[in-house]
Amino acid sequence: MEHICKVSVKASKDYDILIGEGLLDAAGEQVRRVLGTCRPAVLTDDTVDALYGGRVLRSLAAAGLDACKFVFPHGEGSKNLGVMASFLDFMAEHRLTRGDAVIALGGGVPGDMGGFAAAVFLRGVPCVQIPTTLLAAVDSSVGGKTAVDIPAGKNLAGAFHQPSLVLCDTKTLDTLPPDILRDGFAEVVKYGVILDEDLFSAVSVPPVQDMQAVIRRCVELKRDVVGADEFDRGTRQLLNFGHTVGHAIEQLSGFTVSHGSAVAKGMLRAARMGAAMGLGDFTAPIRDTLLRYGFDLSCPYTPEELFDVMLNDKKRLPDTITLVLPERMGHCGLYKMPVSRALELLKATAS
Ligand code: NAD
Ligand code: GLY
């Protein structure tokens, strides 16, 4: 195995994130090290299962762990209460106990659903995250936000439930289609804009050479944010840079626009909104970087359409909304404003 790096998270539950090549084959040994003898229920989608399900199951078996596996059709369309209910039934049928565990194998969709299932099954069982997309590696597998989408909006039903372990096998990124790899870079660029100017500079001209170092840096940044505000009452909302408008675009498109692509569009809009408020204009470096990755930054929705969906944001108080806006590169601020002001800014930045 190549060099494995470790980032340790201190939150309501402490856990390690291991990053490096070959970790899929060490899943059994690592799960056993952290959780002891348990029955893991592996939750994954059909694409990831075909690529990596067998290896993970073999590794678990080699460590003496008698795993069961639940596979659902890939894509955001599966991130719903129906699939969740089927997985909860599956775990009950396989007689999992609180001493057992969920293993979420795949991108952010299996990750969010596996985390949520682990949070609610028997009022809480351990969860191990094995991210296989860049987006999941740098963001969704870390920090304990879990959710499913409901008809009223994205991620509107969920729980905070920290994983017990995150195993990020960087070799799995090799099989990602280019557009899905690119989605992850939207979140990487996000970390640079909100927290680390050096990271932003390092990734602003692709290709990135050292993915392990980039994932490690993103995860360290997220570790610090989650350590300071695990339950999203303040600082953690910085991680939503580009997401308020992004989620609206994702939902208005019927999820045909991916999360990463929507966040890229949302970040550009947030940069424009910040400039319209006189905070400083970081539109050009953000736009140019995202264009170099090949993102389509157009937004086919009117300010009123975006606004209507943004009002479902779960962080919103009745008449206010908090926007994350860049103040300087590597530093964003939270701007709480009347919802009417957010609509004005959307109108002022429509192009
Ligand atoms: P995803 O899980 O749907 O993965 C995207 C596609 O990539 C899927 O079709 C999947 O089958 C495929 N795939 C996964 N790994 C692969 C691999 N190694 N090789 C080839 N194909 C592979 O989605 P995503 O983009 O990873 O994540 C998006 C989701 O994450 C959204 O639902 C979003 O809301 C959520 N999210 C959650 C958080 C959080 O903090 N919980 C943060 C960011 C995003
Ligand atoms: N992805 C946003 C968060 O974890 O808070």
Short mmCIF file of C-alpha atoms and ligand atoms in Angstrom, two decimals:
data_model
loop_
_atom_site.label_atom_id
_atom_site.label_comp_id
_atom_site.label_asym_id
_atom_site.label_seq_id
_atom_site.Cartn_x
_atom_site.Cartn_y
_atom_site.Cartn_z
CA MET A 1 0.00 0.00 0.00
CA GLU A 2 1.24 3.51 -0.81
CA HIS A 3 1.63 6.14 1.88
CA ILE A 4 -1.64 6.59 3.75
CA CYS A 5 -2.31 9.89 5.46
CA LYS A 6 -4.58 10.37 8.42
CA VAL A 7 -6.71 13.33 9.49
CA SER A 8 -8.36 13.04 12.90
CA VAL A 9 -11.68 14.73 13.56
CA LYS A 10 -12.70 15.83 17.05
CA ALA A 11 -16.45 16.27 17.30
CA SER A 12 -19.24 14.66 19.35
CA LYS A 13 -17.56 11.50 18.11
CA ASP A 14 -13.84 11.40 17.33
CA TYR A 15 -12.78 9.54 14.22
CA ASP A 16 -10.05 9.16 11.66
CA ILE A 17 -10.11 9.83 7.94
CA LEU A 18 -7.57 7.67 6.11
CA ILE A 19 -6.57 8.80 2.60
CA GLY A 20 -4.46 6.86 0.11
CA GLU A 21 -4.32 4.14 -2.50
CA GLY A 22 -5.46 0.62 -1.72
CA LEU A 23 -7.72 1.32 1.26
CA LEU A 24 -10.65 -0.60 -0.26
CA ASP A 25 -8.74 -3.82 0.29
CA ALA A 26 -8.02 -2.82 3.88
CA ALA A 27 -11.69 -2.09 4.65
CA GLY A 28 -12.23 -5.29 6.65
CA GLU A 29 -9.12 -4.84 8.78
CA GLN A 30 -9.87 -1.14 9.38
CA VAL A 31 -13.56 -1.67 10.22
CA ARG A 32 -12.63 -4.44 12.60
CA ARG A 33 -9.93 -2.27 14.21
CA VAL A 34 -12.41 0.52 14.90
CA LEU A 35 -15.68 -1.34 15.52
CA GLY A 36 -14.59 -4.84 16.50
CA THR A 37 -16.62 -7.85 15.36
CA CYS A 38 -19.80 -6.57 13.76
CA ARG A 39 -22.14 -7.30 10.86
CA PRO A 40 -21.74 -4.50 8.33
CA ALA A 41 -24.63 -3.60 6.03
CA VAL A 42 -23.01 -2.16 2.91
CA LEU A 43 -25.14 0.43 1.11
CA THR A 44 -24.05 1.28 -2.42
CA ASP A 45 -25.36 2.07 -5.89
CA ASP A 46 -25.31 -0.24 -8.91
CA THR A 47 -22.41 1.51 -10.67
CA VAL A 48 -20.15 1.52 -7.62
CA ASP A 49 -21.19 -2.01 -6.74
CA ALA A 50 -20.09 -3.28 -10.15
CA LEU A 51 -16.72 -1.56 -9.76
CA TYR A 52 -15.89 -1.99 -6.08
CA GLY A 53 -18.60 -3.92 -4.22
CA GLY A 54 -16.86 -7.27 -4.61
CA ARG A 55 -13.52 -6.01 -3.31
CA VAL A 56 -15.06 -4.45 -0.23
CA LEU A 57 -17.13 -7.55 0.53
CA ARG A 58 -14.05 -9.78 0.11
CA SER A 59 -12.00 -7.56 2.40
CA LEU A 60 -14.74 -7.64 5.05
CA ALA A 61 -15.03 -11.43 4.76
CA ALA A 62 -11.25 -11.84 5.02
CA ALA A 63 -11.42 -9.93 8.32
CA GLY A 64 -14.12 -12.30 9.54
CA LEU A 65 -16.97 -9.81 9.12
CA ASP A 66 -20.18 -11.33 7.73
CA ALA A 67 -21.47 -8.42 5.65
CA CYS A 68 -24.75 -8.01 3.79
CA LYS A 69 -25.19 -5.63 0.86
CA PHE A 70 -28.04 -3.42 -0.38
CA VAL A 71 -27.71 -1.97 -3.89
CA PHE A 72 -29.92 0.80 -5.35
CA PRO A 73 -29.99 2.49 -8.78
CA HIS A 74 -27.33 5.20 -9.01
CA GLY A 75 -28.19 8.90 -8.98
CA GLU A 76 -29.83 11.63 -6.94
CA GLY A 77 -33.26 10.24 -7.89
CA SER A 78 -32.65 7.39 -5.43
CA LYS A 79 -31.90 9.68 -2.49
CA ASN A 80 -35.42 9.49 -1.14
CA LEU A 81 -37.50 8.09 1.70
CA GLY A 82 -38.67 5.13 -0.40
CA VAL A 83 -35.16 3.75 -0.93
CA MET A 84 -34.34 4.64 2.67
CA ALA A 85 -37.33 2.65 3.96
CA SER A 86 -36.30 -0.36 1.86
CA PHE A 87 -32.78 -0.23 3.30
CA LEU A 88 -34.09 0.05 6.88
CA ASP A 89 -36.32 -2.99 6.24
CA PHE A 90 -33.32 -4.80 4.76
CA MET A 91 -31.26 -4.17 7.90
CA ALA A 92 -34.13 -5.33 10.10
CA GLU A 93 -34.56 -8.50 8.01
CA HIS A 94 -30.84 -9.17 8.41
CA ARG A 95 -31.26 -8.67 12.15
CA LEU A 96 -28.65 -5.98 12.56
CA THR A 97 -28.19 -4.81 16.14
CA ARG A 98 -26.71 -1.67 17.66
CA GLY A 99 -23.39 -3.50 17.73
CA ASP A 100 -23.44 -3.69 13.92
CA ALA A 101 -22.75 -0.97 11.36
CA VAL A 102 -23.66 0.66 8.06
CA ILE A 103 -20.94 1.02 5.44
CA ALA A 104 -21.75 3.73 2.88
CA LEU A 105 -19.78 2.91 -0.27
CA GLY A 106 -19.85 5.40 -3.14
CA GLY A 107 -20.43 9.06 -3.76
CA GLY A 108 -22.47 11.56 -1.81
CA VAL A 109 -25.75 9.79 -2.52
CA PRO A 110 -24.89 6.47 -0.82
CA GLY A 111 -22.96 8.54 1.73
CA ASP A 112 -25.87 10.78 2.72
CA MET A 113 -28.34 7.89 2.73
CA GLY A 114 -26.07 5.48 4.58
CA GLY A 115 -25.35 8.12 7.21
CA PHE A 116 -29.05 8.88 7.65
CA ALA A 117 -29.97 5.20 7.87
CA ALA A 118 -27.25 4.72 10.50
CA ALA A 119 -28.58 7.71 12.44
CA VAL A 120 -32.14 6.39 12.65
CA PHE A 121 -31.87 2.57 12.58
CA LEU A 122 -32.40 1.38 16.17
CA ARG A 123 -31.95 5.09 17.10
CA GLY A 124 -28.35 4.99 15.94
CA VAL A 125 -25.74 2.50 14.76
CA PRO A 126 -22.13 3.22 13.69
CA CYS A 127 -21.43 4.29 10.14
CA VAL A 128 -18.27 3.90 8.06
CA GLN A 129 -17.94 6.10 5.00
CA ILE A 130 -16.02 4.82 1.97
CA PRO A 131 -16.18 7.70 -0.54
CA THR A 132 -15.52 6.92 -4.21
CA THR A 133 -16.16 10.32 -5.80
CA LEU A 134 -13.97 13.39 -5.31
CA LEU A 135 -17.01 15.25 -3.99
CA ALA A 136 -17.63 12.62 -1.35
CA ALA A 137 -13.92 12.42 -0.49
CA VAL A 138 -13.52 16.15 0.17
CA ASP A 139 -16.95 16.94 1.54
CA SER A 140 -19.91 14.64 2.06
CA SER A 141 -18.12 11.74 3.80
CA VAL A 142 -16.80 14.04 6.53
CA GLY A 143 -18.70 16.02 9.15
CA GLY A 144 -21.80 13.94 9.80
CA LYS A 145 -24.44 15.73 7.74
CA THR A 146 -26.81 13.09 6.41
CA ALA A 147 -30.05 13.47 4.50
CA VAL A 148 -32.55 12.43 1.89
CA ASP A 149 -34.52 14.62 -0.48
CA ILE A 150 -38.28 14.99 -0.07
CA PRO A 151 -40.72 16.40 -2.64
CA ALA A 152 -40.59 19.82 -0.93
CA GLY A 153 -36.84 20.09 -1.37
CA LYS A 154 -33.33 18.72 -1.33
CA ASN A 155 -31.86 17.34 1.90
CA LEU A 156 -34.93 18.43 3.86
CA ALA A 157 -35.01 15.27 5.99
CA GLY A 158 -31.81 14.31 7.73
CA ALA A 159 -29.75 14.10 10.88
CA PHE A 160 -26.32 14.88 12.21
CA HIS A 161 -24.52 11.57 12.66
CA GLN A 162 -20.74 11.49 12.60
CA PRO A 163 -19.11 8.46 11.00
CA SER A 164 -16.86 6.18 13.04
CA LEU A 165 -14.29 5.98 10.25
CA VAL A 166 -13.74 7.36 6.74
CA LEU A 167 -11.69 5.34 4.26
CA CYS A 168 -10.82 7.28 1.12
CA ASP A 169 -9.12 5.08 -1.46
CA THR A 170 -7.78 7.65 -3.94
CA LYS A 171 -7.41 4.94 -6.60
CA THR A 172 -11.20 4.81 -6.97
CA LEU A 173 -11.09 8.29 -8.51
CA ASP A 174 -9.41 6.75 -11.58
CA THR A 175 -12.71 5.27 -12.78
CA LEU A 176 -14.75 8.46 -12.43
CA PRO A 177 -16.22 9.84 -15.66
CA PRO A 178 -14.70 13.31 -16.29
CA ASP A 179 -17.90 15.20 -15.49
CA ILE A 180 -18.26 13.49 -12.11
CA LEU A 181 -14.61 14.11 -11.26
CA ARG A 182 -15.17 17.75 -12.23
CA ASP A 183 -18.14 18.01 -9.85
CA GLY A 184 -15.74 17.32 -7.00
CA PHE A 185 -13.52 20.17 -8.07
CA ALA A 186 -16.42 22.56 -7.49
CA GLU A 187 -16.21 21.67 -3.79
CA VAL A 188 -12.39 21.87 -3.84
CA VAL A 189 -12.56 25.37 -5.35
CA LYS A 190 -15.17 26.21 -2.70
CA TYR A 191 -12.73 25.38 0.13
CA GLY A 192 -10.13 27.58 -1.51
CA VAL A 193 -12.47 30.56 -1.83
CA ILE A 194 -13.88 30.34 1.69
CA LEU A 195 -10.87 29.25 3.72
CA ASP A 196 -7.53 28.93 1.94
CA GLU A 197 -6.16 31.25 -0.71
CA ASP A 198 -3.12 28.97 -1.23
CA LEU A 199 -5.38 26.02 -1.96
CA PHE A 200 -7.33 28.16 -4.41
CA SER A 201 -4.08 29.10 -6.20
CA ALA A 202 -2.85 25.50 -6.18
CA VAL A 203 -5.97 24.20 -7.93
CA SER A 204 -6.80 27.18 -10.11
CA VAL A 205 -5.06 25.74 -13.18
CA PRO A 206 -5.87 22.05 -13.78
CA PRO A 207 -4.70 19.32 -13.88
CA VAL A 208 -4.01 18.83 -10.21
CA GLN A 209 -0.97 16.59 -9.76
CA ASP A 210 -1.22 15.45 -6.15
CA MET A 211 -4.81 14.47 -5.45
CA GLN A 212 -3.97 12.93 -2.09
CA ALA A 213 -2.56 16.27 -0.89
CA VAL A 214 -5.58 18.20 -2.17
CA ILE A 215 -8.06 15.83 -0.54
CA ARG A 216 -6.07 15.96 2.68
CA ARG A 217 -6.08 19.77 2.72
CA CYS A 218 -9.83 19.98 2.05
CA VAL A 219 -10.55 17.47 4.75
CA GLU A 220 -8.31 19.32 7.23
CA LEU A 221 -10.23 22.51 6.49
CA LYS A 222 -13.55 20.74 6.95
CA ARG A 223 -12.27 19.08 10.14
CA ASP A 224 -11.53 22.52 11.61
CA VAL A 225 -14.92 23.93 10.64
CA VAL A 226 -16.84 20.93 11.95
CA GLY A 227 -14.78 20.95 15.16
CA ALA A 228 -15.78 24.58 15.72
CA ASP A 229 -19.47 24.28 14.80
CA GLU A 230 -20.58 20.68 14.39
CA PHE A 231 -24.29 21.49 14.40
CA ASP A 232 -24.26 24.23 11.77
CA ARG A 233 -25.27 27.14 13.97
CA GLY A 234 -22.68 29.56 12.64
CA THR A 235 -19.26 29.09 11.06
CA ARG A 236 -20.18 25.80 9.38
CA GLN A 237 -22.60 27.68 7.17
CA LEU A 238 -19.53 28.99 5.35
CA LEU A 239 -19.37 25.55 3.73
CA ASN A 240 -22.60 26.45 1.97
CA PHE A 241 -20.83 28.94 -0.29
CA GLY A 242 -22.54 28.57 -3.66
CA HIS A 243 -25.04 26.08 -2.26
CA THR A 244 -28.08 28.30 -1.59
CA VAL A 245 -28.44 29.22 -5.25
CA GLY A 246 -26.85 25.88 -6.26
CA HIS A 247 -29.50 23.78 -4.49
CA ALA A 248 -32.20 25.91 -6.12
CA ILE A 249 -30.70 25.27 -9.58
CA GLU A 250 -30.35 21.56 -8.86
CA GLN A 251 -33.97 21.33 -7.81
CA LEU A 252 -35.37 23.50 -10.61
CA SER A 253 -33.54 21.30 -13.13
CA GLY A 254 -35.23 18.21 -11.71
CA PHE A 255 -31.73 17.09 -10.67
CA THR A 256 -30.54 16.91 -14.28
CA VAL A 257 -27.91 19.47 -13.22
CA SER A 258 -25.55 17.64 -10.83
CA HIS A 259 -24.75 18.93 -7.36
CA GLY A 260 -21.20 19.96 -8.28
CA SER A 261 -22.26 21.73 -11.48
CA ALA A 262 -25.02 23.55 -9.61
CA VAL A 263 -22.59 24.61 -6.87
CA ALA A 264 -20.23 25.98 -9.54
CA LYS A 265 -23.06 28.13 -10.96
CA GLY A 266 -24.05 29.09 -7.40
CA MET A 267 -20.50 30.16 -6.49
CA LEU A 268 -20.29 32.46 -9.49
CA ARG A 269 -23.68 33.98 -8.58
CA ALA A 270 -22.57 34.42 -4.94
CA ALA A 271 -19.39 36.15 -6.13
CA ARG A 272 -21.52 38.50 -8.22
CA MET A 273 -23.86 39.15 -5.29
CA GLY A 274 -20.89 39.98 -3.06
CA ALA A 275 -19.60 42.39 -5.68
CA ALA A 276 -23.08 43.96 -5.96
CA MET A 277 -22.99 44.52 -2.19
CA GLY A 278 -19.63 46.25 -2.50
CA LEU A 279 -17.67 43.56 -0.64
CA GLY A 280 -15.07 43.21 -3.36
CA ASP A 281 -15.21 41.65 -6.80
CA PHE A 282 -13.83 38.10 -6.96
CA THR A 283 -15.96 37.15 -9.92
CA ALA A 284 -13.10 36.91 -12.42
CA PRO A 285 -10.76 34.48 -10.58
CA ILE A 286 -13.66 32.24 -9.53
CA ARG A 287 -15.26 32.26 -12.99
CA ASP A 288 -11.94 31.71 -14.80
CA THR A 289 -10.97 28.80 -12.54
CA LEU A 290 -14.35 27.11 -12.95
CA LEU A 291 -14.23 27.62 -16.72
CA ARG A 292 -10.78 26.00 -16.84
CA TYR A 293 -12.37 22.89 -15.30
CA GLY A 294 -15.00 23.02 -18.04
CA PHE A 295 -18.03 24.00 -15.96
CA ASP A 296 -21.03 25.42 -17.78
CA LEU A 297 -21.75 28.51 -15.70
CA SER A 298 -25.00 29.56 -17.36
CA CYS A 299 -28.16 29.84 -15.27
CA PRO A 300 -31.42 29.41 -17.19
CA TYR A 301 -33.66 30.36 -14.23
CA THR A 302 -35.14 33.75 -13.40
CA PRO A 303 -34.39 35.48 -10.08
CA GLU A 304 -38.00 34.82 -9.02
CA GLU A 305 -37.72 31.08 -9.77
CA LEU A 306 -34.46 30.80 -7.83
CA PHE A 307 -35.84 32.85 -4.95
CA ASP A 308 -38.96 30.72 -4.64
CA VAL A 309 -36.90 27.55 -4.16
CA MET A 310 -34.34 29.29 -1.93
CA LEU A 311 -37.12 30.05 0.54
CA ASN A 312 -37.18 26.33 1.42
CA ASP A 313 -33.61 26.54 2.71
CA LYS A 314 -33.54 24.88 6.11
CA LYS A 315 -31.08 27.39 7.56
CA ARG A 316 -33.46 30.26 6.91
CA LEU A 317 -35.34 32.07 9.68
CA PRO A 318 -38.88 33.19 8.74
CA ASP A 319 -38.07 36.52 7.07
CA THR A 320 -34.32 36.35 6.67
CA ILE A 321 -31.81 34.39 4.67
CA THR A 322 -28.07 33.98 5.20
CA LEU A 323 -25.82 34.23 2.17
CA VAL A 324 -22.14 33.24 2.12
CA LEU A 325 -20.24 35.93 0.25
CA PRO A 326 -16.51 36.37 -0.50
CA GLU A 327 -14.76 39.22 1.31
CA ARG A 328 -11.29 38.39 0.05
CA MET A 329 -9.83 35.31 -1.59
CA GLY A 330 -9.66 32.58 1.08
CA HIS A 331 -12.15 34.34 3.32
CA CYS A 332 -15.96 34.53 3.18
CA GLY A 333 -18.50 36.06 5.52
CA LEU A 334 -22.07 35.17 6.50
CA TYR A 335 -24.56 37.86 5.51
CA LYS A 336 -27.98 37.60 7.10
CA MET A 337 -30.50 39.77 5.29
CA PRO A 338 -34.23 40.16 4.73
CA VAL A 339 -35.42 37.78 2.03
CA SER A 340 -36.52 40.82 -0.01
CA ARG A 341 -32.85 41.96 -0.16
CA ALA A 342 -31.78 38.53 -1.45
CA LEU A 343 -34.33 38.84 -4.26
CA GLU A 344 -32.97 42.31 -5.12
CA LEU A 345 -29.44 40.88 -5.28
CA LEU A 346 -30.58 37.99 -7.48
CA LYS A 347 -32.19 40.51 -9.83
CA ALA A 348 -29.13 42.76 -9.82
CA THR A 349 -26.85 39.85 -10.75
CA ALA A 350 -29.01 38.13 -13.39
CA SER A 351 -27.24 38.14 -16.74
P1 NAD B 1 -23.34 10.28 -6.49
O1 NAD B 1 -23.15 9.52 -5.24
O2 NAD B 1 -24.64 10.13 -7.16
O3 NAD B 1 -22.17 9.90 -7.49
C1 NAD B 1 -22.20 10.42 -8.81
C2 NAD B 1 -22.13 9.28 -9.84
O4 NAD B 1 -20.82 8.74 -9.81
C3 NAD B 1 -23.08 8.11 -9.58
O5 NAD B 1 -23.67 7.76 -10.79
C4 NAD B 1 -22.16 7.01 -9.09
O6 NAD B 1 -22.64 5.71 -9.43
C5 NAD B 1 -20.88 7.31 -9.80
N1 NAD B 1 -19.65 6.86 -9.14
C6 NAD B 1 -19.35 6.97 -7.84
N2 NAD B 1 -18.08 6.58 -7.63
C7 NAD B 1 -17.59 6.18 -8.82
C8 NAD B 1 -16.32 5.72 -9.25
N3 NAD B 1 -15.28 5.63 -8.40
N4 NAD B 1 -16.15 5.41 -10.55
C9 NAD B 1 -17.17 5.58 -11.43
N5 NAD B 1 -18.39 6.05 -11.10
C10 NAD B 1 -18.59 6.36 -9.79
O7 NAD B 1 -23.13 11.84 -6.24
P2 NAD B 1 -21.90 12.75 -5.75
O8 NAD B 1 -21.69 13.73 -6.84
O9 NAD B 1 -20.77 11.95 -5.26
O10 NAD B 1 -22.55 13.46 -4.50
C11 NAD B 1 -23.65 14.32 -4.63
C12 NAD B 1 -24.52 14.18 -3.40
O11 NAD B 1 -23.77 14.51 -2.23
C13 NAD B 1 -25.72 15.11 -3.42
O12 NAD B 1 -26.86 14.40 -3.02
C14 NAD B 1 -25.37 16.16 -2.37
O13 NAD B 1 -26.50 16.72 -1.76
C15 NAD B 1 -24.55 15.37 -1.40
N6 NAD B 1 -23.62 16.17 -0.59
C16 NAD B 1 -23.64 15.99 0.75
C17 NAD B 1 -22.78 16.69 1.56
C18 NAD B 1 -22.77 16.45 3.03
O14 NAD B 1 -22.07 17.17 3.76
N7 NAD B 1 -23.48 15.48 3.54
C19 NAD B 1 -21.85 17.58 0.99
C20 NAD B 1 -21.85 17.74 -0.40
C21 NAD B 1 -22.74 17.01 -1.18
N1 GLY B 2 -21.33 20.26 2.99
C1 GLY B 2 -21.68 21.24 3.96
C2 GLY B 2 -21.45 20.82 5.35
O1 GLY B 2 -20.98 19.74 5.61
O2 GLY B 2 -21.73 21.57 6.23
#
